[in-house]
């Protein structure tokens, strides 16, 4: 009886096209690395700059994609660390012209994560808007689109967060007060518990400003709230919120000032106020968030840098020095 033969061990396949032993592994194309999505490996800014320096053709897609990634990193970092003390110096760090879509998105995201600092982000937008009004217009348009979507789908949390940002943009005179009144009319036209809560939250943030710039409009809003309080079928929680906002108004919104002194940075003659109609359709221009090849990249970069230096400055002054000069002019 023959014993079964043991299976032959397969010899490793010959690597005919293999590189010589000890040779360094082939490098991935830099463009492939940069094009990789969020699941890819993180590339530190220093490495991106080093990769850029190895590219001779500055107008190439490879170089421009790396530059785009660097710009995004240089925007998100400063925006996330902005505060009352460093606000003006942060503006000087930002690539405001080429990547305005990314900048607007970064500010909106930062405010959504930290709505208690809405007044700081609104002041940041006010400084940028005074120099580059198209960016203030873009950001306000995107916020209006977000608010309308949240209202349509009854997303109270997002509606409150976005409305809070819009309220502080009204306080900073980036947004005209008419948008605040339109938002309140929409919220109180067919009131629900959620829409009343959003309206009360919104009034807390910009009621002081509306008292100054549109007292008649504000009075009509409170007349509507008084009608809701007496006639509408509302629960005790909503009733308490309405009564609380009446007390806040009676106290002249003392606990909710429109501006704090440290964030009153823009002279009146430098302010640019945008009127955005809530009832109109708006294009958020999301294509501005996407990389586009620029055939005249080097020339445009030189022009952008010159404009930035002329409009914003070279960064020689600190934020406190800038603020002190602004107050001296007053």
PDB file of C-alpha atoms in Angstrom:
ATOM      1  CA  UNK A   1       0.000   0.000   0.000  1.00  0.00           C
ATOM      2  CA  UNK A   2       1.630   3.223  -1.140  1.00  0.00           C
ATOM      3  CA  UNK A   3       1.773   6.152   1.238  1.00  0.00           C
ATOM      4  CA  UNK A   4       0.459   9.419  -0.020  1.00  0.00           C
ATOM      5  CA  UNK A   5       3.208  11.698  -1.142  1.00  0.00           C
ATOM      6  CA  UNK A   6       3.638  14.852   0.887  1.00  0.00           C
ATOM      7  CA  UNK A   7       2.640  17.993  -0.961  1.00  0.00           C
ATOM      8  CA  UNK A   8       5.508  19.666  -2.688  1.00  0.00           C
ATOM      9  CA  UNK A   9       6.577  22.908  -1.199  1.00  0.00           C
ATOM     10  CA  UNK A  10       6.063  25.654  -3.755  1.00  0.00           C
ATOM     11  CA  UNK A  11       9.162  27.610  -4.440  1.00  0.00           C
ATOM     12  CA  UNK A  12       8.803  31.344  -4.190  1.00  0.00           C
ATOM     13  CA  UNK A  13       8.066  32.917  -7.503  1.00  0.00           C
ATOM     14  CA  UNK A  14      10.943  34.643  -9.137  1.00  0.00           C
ATOM     15  CA  UNK A  15      10.642  38.370  -9.113  1.00  0.00           C
ATOM     16  CA  UNK A  16      11.581  38.963 -12.696  1.00  0.00           C
ATOM     17  CA  UNK A  17      10.932  42.659 -12.686  1.00  0.00           C
ATOM     18  CA  UNK A  18      11.986  43.175  -9.083  1.00  0.00           C
ATOM     19  CA  UNK A  19      14.301  46.005  -8.253  1.00  0.00           C
ATOM     20  CA  UNK A  20      17.797  45.097  -7.080  1.00  0.00           C
ATOM     21  CA  UNK A  21      18.031  44.130  -3.446  1.00  0.00           C
ATOM     22  CA  UNK A  22      18.608  47.092  -1.170  1.00  0.00           C
ATOM     23  CA  UNK A  23      17.178  49.610  -3.630  1.00  0.00           C
ATOM     24  CA  UNK A  24      14.933  52.286  -2.035  1.00  0.00           C
ATOM     25  CA  UNK A  25      11.183  51.825  -2.631  1.00  0.00           C
ATOM     26  CA  UNK A  26       9.667  53.820  -5.443  1.00  0.00           C
ATOM     27  CA  UNK A  27       8.220  57.147  -4.322  1.00  0.00           C
ATOM     28  CA  UNK A  28       4.540  57.834  -4.796  1.00  0.00           C
ATOM     29  CA  UNK A  29       3.659  60.661  -7.077  1.00  0.00           C
ATOM     30  CA  UNK A  30       3.189  63.791  -4.991  1.00  0.00           C
ATOM     31  CA  UNK A  31      -0.026  64.613  -6.803  1.00  0.00           C
ATOM     32  CA  UNK A  32      -1.480  61.219  -5.826  1.00  0.00           C
ATOM     33  CA  UNK A  33      -0.639  61.923  -2.187  1.00  0.00           C
ATOM     34  CA  UNK A  34      -2.258  65.341  -2.232  1.00  0.00           C
ATOM     35  CA  UNK A  35      -5.313  64.087  -4.122  1.00  0.00           C
ATOM     36  CA  UNK A  36      -5.903  61.369  -1.534  1.00  0.00           C
ATOM     37  CA  UNK A  37      -9.085  61.871   0.504  1.00  0.00           C
ATOM     38  CA  UNK A  38      -9.421  62.245   4.223  1.00  0.00           C
ATOM     39  CA  UNK A  39      -8.683  58.572   4.741  1.00  0.00           C
ATOM     40  CA  UNK A  40      -5.123  59.033   3.517  1.00  0.00           C
ATOM     41  CA  UNK A  41      -2.072  59.795   5.579  1.00  0.00           C
ATOM     42  CA  UNK A  42      -1.763  63.210   7.160  1.00  0.00           C
ATOM     43  CA  UNK A  43       0.887  65.385   5.503  1.00  0.00           C
ATOM     44  CA  UNK A  44       2.438  67.988   7.823  1.00  0.00           C
ATOM     45  CA  UNK A  45       2.691  71.520   6.392  1.00  0.00           C
ATOM     46  CA  UNK A  46       6.494  71.425   6.595  1.00  0.00           C
ATOM     47  CA  UNK A  47       6.574  68.296   4.418  1.00  0.00           C
ATOM     48  CA  UNK A  48       4.171  69.846   1.929  1.00  0.00           C
ATOM     49  CA  UNK A  49       6.420  72.892   1.647  1.00  0.00           C
ATOM     50  CA  UNK A  50       9.445  70.670   1.135  1.00  0.00           C
ATOM     51  CA  UNK A  51       7.616  68.759  -1.597  1.00  0.00           C
ATOM     52  CA  UNK A  52       6.669  72.075  -3.215  1.00  0.00           C
ATOM     53  CA  UNK A  53      10.273  73.231  -3.287  1.00  0.00           C
ATOM     54  CA  UNK A  54      11.205  70.194  -5.355  1.00  0.00           C
ATOM     55  CA  UNK A  55       8.826  71.219  -8.155  1.00  0.00           C
ATOM     56  CA  UNK A  56      10.311  73.573 -10.729  1.00  0.00           C
ATOM     57  CA  UNK A  57       7.113  74.475 -12.570  1.00  0.00           C
ATOM     58  CA  UNK A  58       5.111  76.726 -10.249  1.00  0.00           C
ATOM     59  CA  UNK A  59       2.154  76.756 -12.658  1.00  0.00           C
ATOM     60  CA  UNK A  60       1.885  72.965 -12.636  1.00  0.00           C
ATOM     61  CA  UNK A  61      -1.154  71.217 -11.167  1.00  0.00           C
ATOM     62  CA  UNK A  62       1.111  69.318  -8.779  1.00  0.00           C
ATOM     63  CA  UNK A  63       2.518  72.517  -7.261  1.00  0.00           C
ATOM     64  CA  UNK A  64      -0.858  74.271  -7.099  1.00  0.00           C
ATOM     65  CA  UNK A  65      -2.581  71.337  -5.391  1.00  0.00           C
ATOM     66  CA  UNK A  66       0.097  71.338  -2.708  1.00  0.00           C
ATOM     67  CA  UNK A  67      -0.310  75.086  -2.323  1.00  0.00           C
ATOM     68  CA  UNK A  68      -4.081  74.615  -1.949  1.00  0.00           C
ATOM     69  CA  UNK A  69      -3.577  72.067   0.814  1.00  0.00           C
ATOM     70  CA  UNK A  70      -1.159  74.427   2.593  1.00  0.00           C
ATOM     71  CA  UNK A  71      -3.663  77.281   2.375  1.00  0.00           C
ATOM     72  CA  UNK A  72      -6.392  75.127   3.924  1.00  0.00           C
ATOM     73  CA  UNK A  73      -4.115  74.202   6.836  1.00  0.00           C
ATOM     74  CA  UNK A  74      -3.067  77.841   7.306  1.00  0.00           C
ATOM     75  CA  UNK A  75      -6.720  78.892   7.485  1.00  0.00           C
ATOM     76  CA  UNK A  76      -8.148  76.247   9.816  1.00  0.00           C
ATOM     77  CA  UNK A  77      -5.385  76.592  12.429  1.00  0.00           C
ATOM     78  CA  UNK A  78      -5.604  80.374  13.002  1.00  0.00           C
ATOM     79  CA  UNK A  79      -9.418  80.463  12.796  1.00  0.00           C
ATOM     80  CA  UNK A  80      -9.695  77.804  15.497  1.00  0.00           C
ATOM     81  CA  UNK A  81      -7.437  79.718  17.892  1.00  0.00           C
ATOM     82  CA  UNK A  82      -8.879  83.221  17.407  1.00  0.00           C
ATOM     83  CA  UNK A  83      -9.794  85.147  20.556  1.00  0.00           C
ATOM     84  CA  UNK A  84     -10.361  88.726  21.679  1.00  0.00           C
ATOM     85  CA  UNK A  85      -6.642  89.452  22.092  1.00  0.00           C
ATOM     86  CA  UNK A  86      -5.235  88.026  18.861  1.00  0.00           C
ATOM     87  CA  UNK A  87      -8.066  88.740  16.421  1.00  0.00           C
ATOM     88  CA  UNK A  88      -6.389  91.403  14.267  1.00  0.00           C
ATOM     89  CA  UNK A  89      -3.086  89.539  14.047  1.00  0.00           C
ATOM     90  CA  UNK A  90      -4.973  86.377  13.022  1.00  0.00           C
ATOM     91  CA  UNK A  91      -6.473  88.247  10.059  1.00  0.00           C
ATOM     92  CA  UNK A  92      -2.967  88.979   8.784  1.00  0.00           C
ATOM     93  CA  UNK A  93      -2.107  85.274   8.789  1.00  0.00           C
ATOM     94  CA  UNK A  94      -5.013  84.265   6.564  1.00  0.00           C
ATOM     95  CA  UNK A  95      -4.909  83.804   2.789  1.00  0.00           C
ATOM     96  CA  UNK A  96      -8.051  85.821   2.359  1.00  0.00           C
ATOM     97  CA  UNK A  97      -8.177  86.294  -1.406  1.00  0.00           C
ATOM     98  CA  UNK A  98      -7.464  82.989  -3.112  1.00  0.00           C
ATOM     99  CA  UNK A  99      -9.313  80.751  -0.637  1.00  0.00           C
ATOM    100  CA  UNK A 100     -12.330  82.826   0.436  1.00  0.00           C
ATOM    101  CA  UNK A 101     -14.653  79.833   0.145  1.00  0.00           C
ATOM    102  CA  UNK A 102     -12.464  77.791   2.489  1.00  0.00           C
ATOM    103  CA  UNK A 103     -12.161  80.756   4.856  1.00  0.00           C
ATOM    104  CA  UNK A 104     -15.938  81.290   5.033  1.00  0.00           C
ATOM    105  CA  UNK A 105     -16.502  77.585   5.630  1.00  0.00           C
ATOM    106  CA  UNK A 106     -13.819  77.431   8.339  1.00  0.00           C
ATOM    107  CA  UNK A 107     -15.334  80.365  10.257  1.00  0.00           C
ATOM    108  CA  UNK A 108     -18.856  78.926  10.031  1.00  0.00           C
ATOM    109  CA  UNK A 109     -17.633  75.523  11.243  1.00  0.00           C
ATOM    110  CA  UNK A 110     -15.653  77.067  14.115  1.00  0.00           C
ATOM    111  CA  UNK A 111     -18.701  79.038  15.280  1.00  0.00           C
ATOM    112  CA  UNK A 112     -20.894  75.935  15.046  1.00  0.00           C
ATOM    113  CA  UNK A 113     -18.479  74.061  17.332  1.00  0.00           C
ATOM    114  CA  UNK A 114     -18.206  76.990  19.790  1.00  0.00           C
ATOM    115  CA  UNK A 115     -21.397  79.097  19.588  1.00  0.00           C
ATOM    116  CA  UNK A 116     -20.580  80.805  22.903  1.00  0.00           C
ATOM    117  CA  UNK A 117     -17.797  82.620  21.003  1.00  0.00           C
ATOM    118  CA  UNK A 118     -20.141  83.817  18.246  1.00  0.00           C
ATOM    119  CA  UNK A 119     -19.381  87.439  19.141  1.00  0.00           C
ATOM    120  CA  UNK A 120     -15.645  86.808  18.563  1.00  0.00           C
ATOM    121  CA  UNK A 121     -16.187  85.130  15.186  1.00  0.00           C
ATOM    122  CA  UNK A 122     -18.559  87.931  14.169  1.00  0.00           C
ATOM    123  CA  UNK A 123     -15.857  90.486  15.041  1.00  0.00           C
ATOM    124  CA  UNK A 124     -13.367  88.484  12.937  1.00  0.00           C
ATOM    125  CA  UNK A 125     -15.808  88.612  10.023  1.00  0.00           C
ATOM    126  CA  UNK A 126     -16.326  92.351  10.577  1.00  0.00           C
ATOM    127  CA  UNK A 127     -12.591  93.050  10.288  1.00  0.00           C
ATOM    128  CA  UNK A 128     -12.295  90.921   7.141  1.00  0.00           C
ATOM    129  CA  UNK A 129     -15.489  92.404   5.689  1.00  0.00           C
ATOM    130  CA  UNK A 130     -14.216  95.957   6.118  1.00  0.00           C
ATOM    131  CA  UNK A 131     -11.328  95.090   3.782  1.00  0.00           C
ATOM    132  CA  UNK A 132     -12.908  92.408   1.578  1.00  0.00           C
ATOM    133  CA  UNK A 133     -16.711  92.862   1.516  1.00  0.00           C
ATOM    134  CA  UNK A 134     -17.213  89.963  -0.908  1.00  0.00           C
ATOM    135  CA  UNK A 135     -16.128  87.566   1.852  1.00  0.00           C
ATOM    136  CA  UNK A 136     -18.594  89.015   4.343  1.00  0.00           C
ATOM    137  CA  UNK A 137     -21.334  88.742   1.714  1.00  0.00           C
ATOM    138  CA  UNK A 138     -20.404  85.114   0.962  1.00  0.00           C
ATOM    139  CA  UNK A 139     -20.380  84.087   4.620  1.00  0.00           C
ATOM    140  CA  UNK A 140     -23.698  85.811   5.357  1.00  0.00           C
ATOM    141  CA  UNK A 141     -25.299  84.195   2.295  1.00  0.00           C
ATOM    142  CA  UNK A 142     -24.168  80.755   3.433  1.00  0.00           C
ATOM    143  CA  UNK A 143     -25.565  81.354   6.910  1.00  0.00           C
ATOM    144  CA  UNK A 144     -28.932  82.406   5.464  1.00  0.00           C
ATOM    145  CA  UNK A 145     -29.027  79.233   3.355  1.00  0.00           C
ATOM    146  CA  UNK A 146     -28.230  77.154   6.463  1.00  0.00           C
ATOM    147  CA  UNK A 147     -30.887  78.888   8.551  1.00  0.00           C
ATOM    148  CA  UNK A 148     -33.590  78.410   5.910  1.00  0.00           C
ATOM    149  CA  UNK A 149     -32.697  74.727   5.620  1.00  0.00           C
ATOM    150  CA  UNK A 150     -32.745  74.239   9.401  1.00  0.00           C
ATOM    151  CA  UNK A 151     -36.107  76.022   9.659  1.00  0.00           C
ATOM    152  CA  UNK A 152     -37.595  73.974   6.824  1.00  0.00           C
ATOM    153  CA  UNK A 153     -36.549  70.680   8.408  1.00  0.00           C
ATOM    154  CA  UNK A 154     -37.374  71.840  11.951  1.00  0.00           C
ATOM    155  CA  UNK A 155     -33.805  71.441  13.209  1.00  0.00           C
ATOM    156  CA  UNK A 156     -33.979  73.632  16.301  1.00  0.00           C
ATOM    157  CA  UNK A 157     -30.362  73.161  17.435  1.00  0.00           C
ATOM    158  CA  UNK A 158     -28.831  74.233  14.113  1.00  0.00           C
ATOM    159  CA  UNK A 159     -31.362  77.048  13.733  1.00  0.00           C
ATOM    160  CA  UNK A 160     -30.409  78.501  17.140  1.00  0.00           C
ATOM    161  CA  UNK A 161     -26.669  78.219  16.421  1.00  0.00           C
ATOM    162  CA  UNK A 162     -26.882  79.824  12.971  1.00  0.00           C
ATOM    163  CA  UNK A 163     -29.310  82.510  14.157  1.00  0.00           C
ATOM    164  CA  UNK A 164     -26.907  83.411  16.951  1.00  0.00           C
ATOM    165  CA  UNK A 165     -24.112  84.010  14.424  1.00  0.00           C
ATOM    166  CA  UNK A 166     -26.402  86.110  12.212  1.00  0.00           C
ATOM    167  CA  UNK A 167     -27.482  88.129  15.267  1.00  0.00           C
ATOM    168  CA  UNK A 168     -23.886  89.048  16.067  1.00  0.00           C
ATOM    169  CA  UNK A 169     -23.225  89.935  12.425  1.00  0.00           C
ATOM    170  CA  UNK A 170     -26.161  92.344  12.784  1.00  0.00           C
ATOM    171  CA  UNK A 171     -24.523  93.708  15.948  1.00  0.00           C
ATOM    172  CA  UNK A 172     -21.283  94.234  14.009  1.00  0.00           C
ATOM    173  CA  UNK A 173     -23.224  95.880  11.134  1.00  0.00           C
ATOM    174  CA  UNK A 174     -22.022  93.253   8.673  1.00  0.00           C
ATOM    175  CA  UNK A 175     -25.676  92.257   8.185  1.00  0.00           C
ATOM    176  CA  UNK A 176     -28.455  94.849   7.921  1.00  0.00           C
ATOM    177  CA  UNK A 177     -31.083  94.822  10.655  1.00  0.00           C
ATOM    178  CA  UNK A 178     -33.778  94.033   8.091  1.00  0.00           C
ATOM    179  CA  UNK A 179     -32.587  90.415   7.946  1.00  0.00           C
ATOM    180  CA  UNK A 180     -33.047  90.153  11.727  1.00  0.00           C
ATOM    181  CA  UNK A 181     -36.636  91.402  11.473  1.00  0.00           C
ATOM    182  CA  UNK A 182     -37.357  89.033   8.566  1.00  0.00           C
ATOM    183  CA  UNK A 183     -36.073  86.074  10.588  1.00  0.00           C
ATOM    184  CA  UNK A 184     -38.280  87.028  13.538  1.00  0.00           C
ATOM    185  CA  UNK A 185     -41.348  87.430  11.310  1.00  0.00           C
ATOM    186  CA  UNK A 186     -40.793  83.973   9.796  1.00  0.00           C
ATOM    187  CA  UNK A 187     -40.311  82.380  13.222  1.00  0.00           C
ATOM    188  CA  UNK A 188     -43.419  83.963  14.770  1.00  0.00           C
ATOM    189  CA  UNK A 189     -45.806  83.888  11.810  1.00  0.00           C
ATOM    190  CA  UNK A 190     -46.999  80.348  12.569  1.00  0.00           C
ATOM    191  CA  UNK A 191     -45.483  79.822  16.009  1.00  0.00           C
ATOM    192  CA  UNK A 192     -44.505  76.473  17.428  1.00  0.00           C
ATOM    193  CA  UNK A 193     -42.683  75.741  20.666  1.00  0.00           C
ATOM    194  CA  UNK A 194     -39.420  75.344  18.722  1.00  0.00           C
ATOM    195  CA  UNK A 195     -39.805  78.445  16.557  1.00  0.00           C
ATOM    196  CA  UNK A 196     -40.615  80.575  19.613  1.00  0.00           C
ATOM    197  CA  UNK A 197     -37.531  79.234  21.377  1.00  0.00           C
ATOM    198  CA  UNK A 198     -35.356  80.137  18.368  1.00  0.00           C
ATOM    199  CA  UNK A 199     -36.931  83.606  18.211  1.00  0.00           C
ATOM    200  CA  UNK A 200     -36.360  84.283  21.919  1.00  0.00           C
ATOM    201  CA  UNK A 201     -32.751  83.081  21.673  1.00  0.00           C
ATOM    202  CA  UNK A 202     -32.223  85.329  18.642  1.00  0.00           C
ATOM    203  CA  UNK A 203     -33.752  88.353  20.395  1.00  0.00           C
ATOM    204  CA  UNK A 204     -31.407  87.939  23.348  1.00  0.00           C
ATOM    205  CA  UNK A 205     -28.400  88.273  21.053  1.00  0.00           C
ATOM    206  CA  UNK A 206     -29.446  91.214  18.871  1.00  0.00           C
ATOM    207  CA  UNK A 207     -32.312  92.848  20.805  1.00  0.00           C
ATOM    208  CA  UNK A 208     -30.032  95.615  22.097  1.00  0.00           C
ATOM    209  CA  UNK A 209     -28.948  96.473  18.545  1.00  0.00           C
ATOM    210  CA  UNK A 210     -32.526  96.426  17.244  1.00  0.00           C
ATOM    211  CA  UNK A 211     -33.528  98.754  20.097  1.00  0.00           C
ATOM    212  CA  UNK A 212     -31.103 101.334  18.678  1.00  0.00           C
ATOM    213  CA  UNK A 213     -31.517 100.875  14.922  1.00  0.00           C
ATOM    214  CA  UNK A 214     -35.143  99.704  14.560  1.00  0.00           C
ATOM    215  CA  UNK A 215     -37.202 100.419  17.687  1.00  0.00           C
ATOM    216  CA  UNK A 216     -40.523 100.315  15.776  1.00  0.00           C
ATOM    217  CA  UNK A 217     -39.645  96.972  14.203  1.00  0.00           C
ATOM    218  CA  UNK A 218     -38.695  95.563  17.591  1.00  0.00           C
ATOM    219  CA  UNK A 219     -41.938  96.841  19.124  1.00  0.00           C
ATOM    220  CA  UNK A 220     -43.970  95.032  16.460  1.00  0.00           C
ATOM    221  CA  UNK A 221     -42.070  91.817  17.259  1.00  0.00           C
ATOM    222  CA  UNK A 222     -42.889  92.132  20.956  1.00  0.00           C
ATOM    223  CA  UNK A 223     -46.514  92.924  20.104  1.00  0.00           C
ATOM    224  CA  UNK A 224     -46.611  89.630  18.225  1.00  0.00           C
ATOM    225  CA  UNK A 225     -45.094  87.817  21.216  1.00  0.00           C
ATOM    226  CA  UNK A 226     -47.697  89.404  23.502  1.00  0.00           C
ATOM    227  CA  UNK A 227     -50.476  88.126  21.216  1.00  0.00           C
ATOM    228  CA  UNK A 228     -48.974  84.635  21.210  1.00  0.00           C
ATOM    229  CA  UNK A 229     -48.730  84.728  24.989  1.00  0.00           C
ATOM    230  CA  UNK A 230     -52.398  85.631  25.431  1.00  0.00           C
ATOM    231  CA  UNK A 231     -54.043  83.747  22.559  1.00  0.00           C
ATOM    232  CA  UNK A 232     -51.911  80.793  21.451  1.00  0.00           C
ATOM    233  CA  UNK A 233     -52.081  77.357  23.014  1.00  0.00           C
ATOM    234  CA  UNK A 234     -48.550  77.116  24.434  1.00  0.00           C
ATOM    235  CA  UNK A 235     -47.095  75.103  27.283  1.00  0.00           C
ATOM    236  CA  UNK A 236     -45.732  76.614  30.481  1.00  0.00           C
ATOM    237  CA  UNK A 237     -42.092  76.314  29.361  1.00  0.00           C
ATOM    238  CA  UNK A 238     -42.684  78.441  26.248  1.00  0.00           C
ATOM    239  CA  UNK A 239     -44.789  80.872  28.269  1.00  0.00           C
ATOM    240  CA  UNK A 240     -41.898  81.312  30.695  1.00  0.00           C
ATOM    241  CA  UNK A 241     -39.449  81.983  27.804  1.00  0.00           C
ATOM    242  CA  UNK A 242     -41.674  84.731  26.393  1.00  0.00           C
ATOM    243  CA  UNK A 243     -42.120  86.342  29.791  1.00  0.00           C
ATOM    244  CA  UNK A 244     -38.354  86.189  30.348  1.00  0.00           C
ATOM    245  CA  UNK A 245     -37.574  88.044  27.111  1.00  0.00           C
ATOM    246  CA  UNK A 246     -40.041  90.771  28.112  1.00  0.00           C
ATOM    247  CA  UNK A 247     -38.119  91.195  31.384  1.00  0.00           C
ATOM    248  CA  UNK A 248     -34.832  91.298  29.458  1.00  0.00           C
ATOM    249  CA  UNK A 249     -36.220  94.041  27.229  1.00  0.00           C
ATOM    250  CA  UNK A 250     -37.492  95.972  30.217  1.00  0.00           C
ATOM    251  CA  UNK A 251     -33.946  95.801  31.597  1.00  0.00           C
ATOM    252  CA  UNK A 252     -32.737  97.250  28.227  1.00  0.00           C
ATOM    253  CA  UNK A 253     -30.861  94.048  27.338  1.00  0.00           C
ATOM    254  CA  UNK A 254     -28.240  94.986  29.939  1.00  0.00           C
ATOM    255  CA  UNK A 255     -27.107  91.363  30.256  1.00  0.00           C
ATOM    256  CA  UNK A 256     -26.866  90.995  26.450  1.00  0.00           C
ATOM    257  CA  UNK A 257     -24.911  93.975  25.043  1.00  0.00           C
ATOM    258  CA  UNK A 258     -24.672  94.283  21.264  1.00  0.00           C
ATOM    259  CA  UNK A 259     -20.892  94.826  21.395  1.00  0.00           C
ATOM    260  CA  UNK A 260     -18.236  94.587  24.042  1.00  0.00           C
ATOM    261  CA  UNK A 261     -15.573  97.279  23.955  1.00  0.00           C
ATOM    262  CA  UNK A 262     -12.711  94.958  22.966  1.00  0.00           C
ATOM    263  CA  UNK A 263     -14.585  93.802  19.857  1.00  0.00           C
ATOM    264  CA  UNK A 264     -15.639  97.269  18.667  1.00  0.00           C
ATOM    265  CA  UNK A 265     -12.801  97.362  16.127  1.00  0.00           C
ATOM    266  CA  UNK A 266     -14.191  98.938  12.951  1.00  0.00           C
ATOM    267  CA  UNK A 267     -14.688 102.666  12.461  1.00  0.00           C
ATOM    268  CA  UNK A 268     -18.128 103.582  11.183  1.00  0.00           C
ATOM    269  CA  UNK A 269     -16.796 104.898   7.864  1.00  0.00           C
ATOM    270  CA  UNK A 270     -15.035 101.556   7.232  1.00  0.00           C
ATOM    271  CA  UNK A 271     -18.071  99.370   7.875  1.00  0.00           C
ATOM    272  CA  UNK A 272     -19.759  97.604   4.962  1.00  0.00           C
ATOM    273  CA  UNK A 273     -23.299  96.391   5.652  1.00  0.00           C
ATOM    274  CA  UNK A 274     -24.960  93.752   3.477  1.00  0.00           C
ATOM    275  CA  UNK A 275     -28.693  93.502   2.811  1.00  0.00           C
ATOM    276  CA  UNK A 276     -29.731  89.912   2.134  1.00  0.00           C
ATOM    277  CA  UNK A 277     -33.415  89.174   1.572  1.00  0.00           C
ATOM    278  CA  UNK A 278     -34.541  86.057   3.382  1.00  0.00           C
ATOM    279  CA  UNK A 279     -37.278  85.360   0.822  1.00  0.00           C
ATOM    280  CA  UNK A 280     -34.946  85.264  -2.184  1.00  0.00           C
ATOM    281  CA  UNK A 281     -32.990  82.212  -3.327  1.00  0.00           C
ATOM    282  CA  UNK A 282     -29.258  82.392  -2.660  1.00  0.00           C
ATOM    283  CA  UNK A 283     -26.229  80.688  -4.152  1.00  0.00           C
ATOM    284  CA  UNK A 284     -23.763  79.601  -1.422  1.00  0.00           C
ATOM    285  CA  UNK A 285     -21.050  79.278  -4.120  1.00  0.00           C
ATOM    286  CA  UNK A 286     -19.805  75.935  -2.834  1.00  0.00           C
ATOM    287  CA  UNK A 287     -17.568  75.638  -5.900  1.00  0.00           C
ATOM    288  CA  UNK A 288     -15.242  78.116  -4.165  1.00  0.00           C
ATOM    289  CA  UNK A 289     -14.352  75.328  -1.709  1.00  0.00           C
ATOM    290  CA  UNK A 290     -12.891  73.204  -4.517  1.00  0.00           C
ATOM    291  CA  UNK A 291      -9.402  73.357  -6.025  1.00  0.00           C
ATOM    292  CA  UNK A 292      -9.172  74.899  -9.502  1.00  0.00           C
ATOM    293  CA  UNK A 293      -6.082  75.016 -11.687  1.00  0.00           C
ATOM    294  CA  UNK A 294      -4.894  78.578 -12.336  1.00  0.00           C
ATOM    295  CA  UNK A 295      -2.910  78.947 -15.602  1.00  0.00           C
ATOM    296  CA  UNK A 296      -1.507  82.286 -14.356  1.00  0.00           C
ATOM    297  CA  UNK A 297      -0.752  81.081 -10.851  1.00  0.00           C
ATOM    298  CA  UNK A 298       2.600  82.842 -10.293  1.00  0.00           C
ATOM    299  CA  UNK A 299       1.407  86.217 -11.589  1.00  0.00           C
ATOM    300  CA  UNK A 300      -1.833  86.053  -9.598  1.00  0.00           C
ATOM    301  CA  UNK A 301      -0.020  85.024  -6.406  1.00  0.00           C
ATOM    302  CA  UNK A 302       2.243  88.074  -6.740  1.00  0.00           C
ATOM    303  CA  UNK A 303      -0.814  90.303  -7.240  1.00  0.00           C
ATOM    304  CA  UNK A 304      -2.641  88.728  -4.292  1.00  0.00           C
ATOM    305  CA  UNK A 305       0.351  89.230  -2.024  1.00  0.00           C
ATOM    306  CA  UNK A 306       0.659  92.879  -3.037  1.00  0.00           C
ATOM    307  CA  UNK A 307      -3.059  93.503  -2.413  1.00  0.00           C
ATOM    308  CA  UNK A 308      -2.846  91.774   0.968  1.00  0.00           C
ATOM    309  CA  UNK A 309       0.087  93.970   2.043  1.00  0.00           C
ATOM    310  CA  UNK A 310      -1.650  97.154   0.898  1.00  0.00           C
ATOM    311  CA  UNK A 311      -5.024  96.346   2.460  1.00  0.00           C
ATOM    312  CA  UNK A 312      -4.154  94.383   5.596  1.00  0.00           C
ATOM    313  CA  UNK A 313      -0.526  95.325   6.229  1.00  0.00           C
ATOM    314  CA  UNK A 314       2.666  93.385   6.704  1.00  0.00           C
ATOM    315  CA  UNK A 315       1.982  92.340  10.287  1.00  0.00           C
ATOM    316  CA  UNK A 316       4.337  94.834  11.912  1.00  0.00           C
ATOM    317  CA  UNK A 317       1.780  95.955  14.444  1.00  0.00           C
ATOM    318  CA  UNK A 318       0.318  93.770  17.135  1.00  0.00           C
ATOM    319  CA  UNK A 319      -3.415  93.471  17.567  1.00  0.00           C
ATOM    320  CA  UNK A 320      -3.332  95.590  20.736  1.00  0.00           C
ATOM    321  CA  UNK A 321      -1.457  98.349  18.882  1.00  0.00           C
ATOM    322  CA  UNK A 322      -4.020  98.274  16.079  1.00  0.00           C
ATOM    323  CA  UNK A 323      -6.893  98.480  18.537  1.00  0.00           C
ATOM    324  CA  UNK A 324      -5.243 101.365  20.421  1.00  0.00           C
ATOM    325  CA  UNK A 325      -4.790 103.315  17.187  1.00  0.00           C
ATOM    326  CA  UNK A 326      -8.435 102.678  16.253  1.00  0.00           C
ATOM    327  CA  UNK A 327      -9.622 104.114  19.562  1.00  0.00           C
ATOM    328  CA  UNK A 328      -7.350 107.129  19.236  1.00  0.00           C
ATOM    329  CA  UNK A 329      -9.000 107.920  15.883  1.00  0.00           C
ATOM    330  CA  UNK A 330     -12.362 107.998  17.645  1.00  0.00           C
TER     331      UNK A 330
END
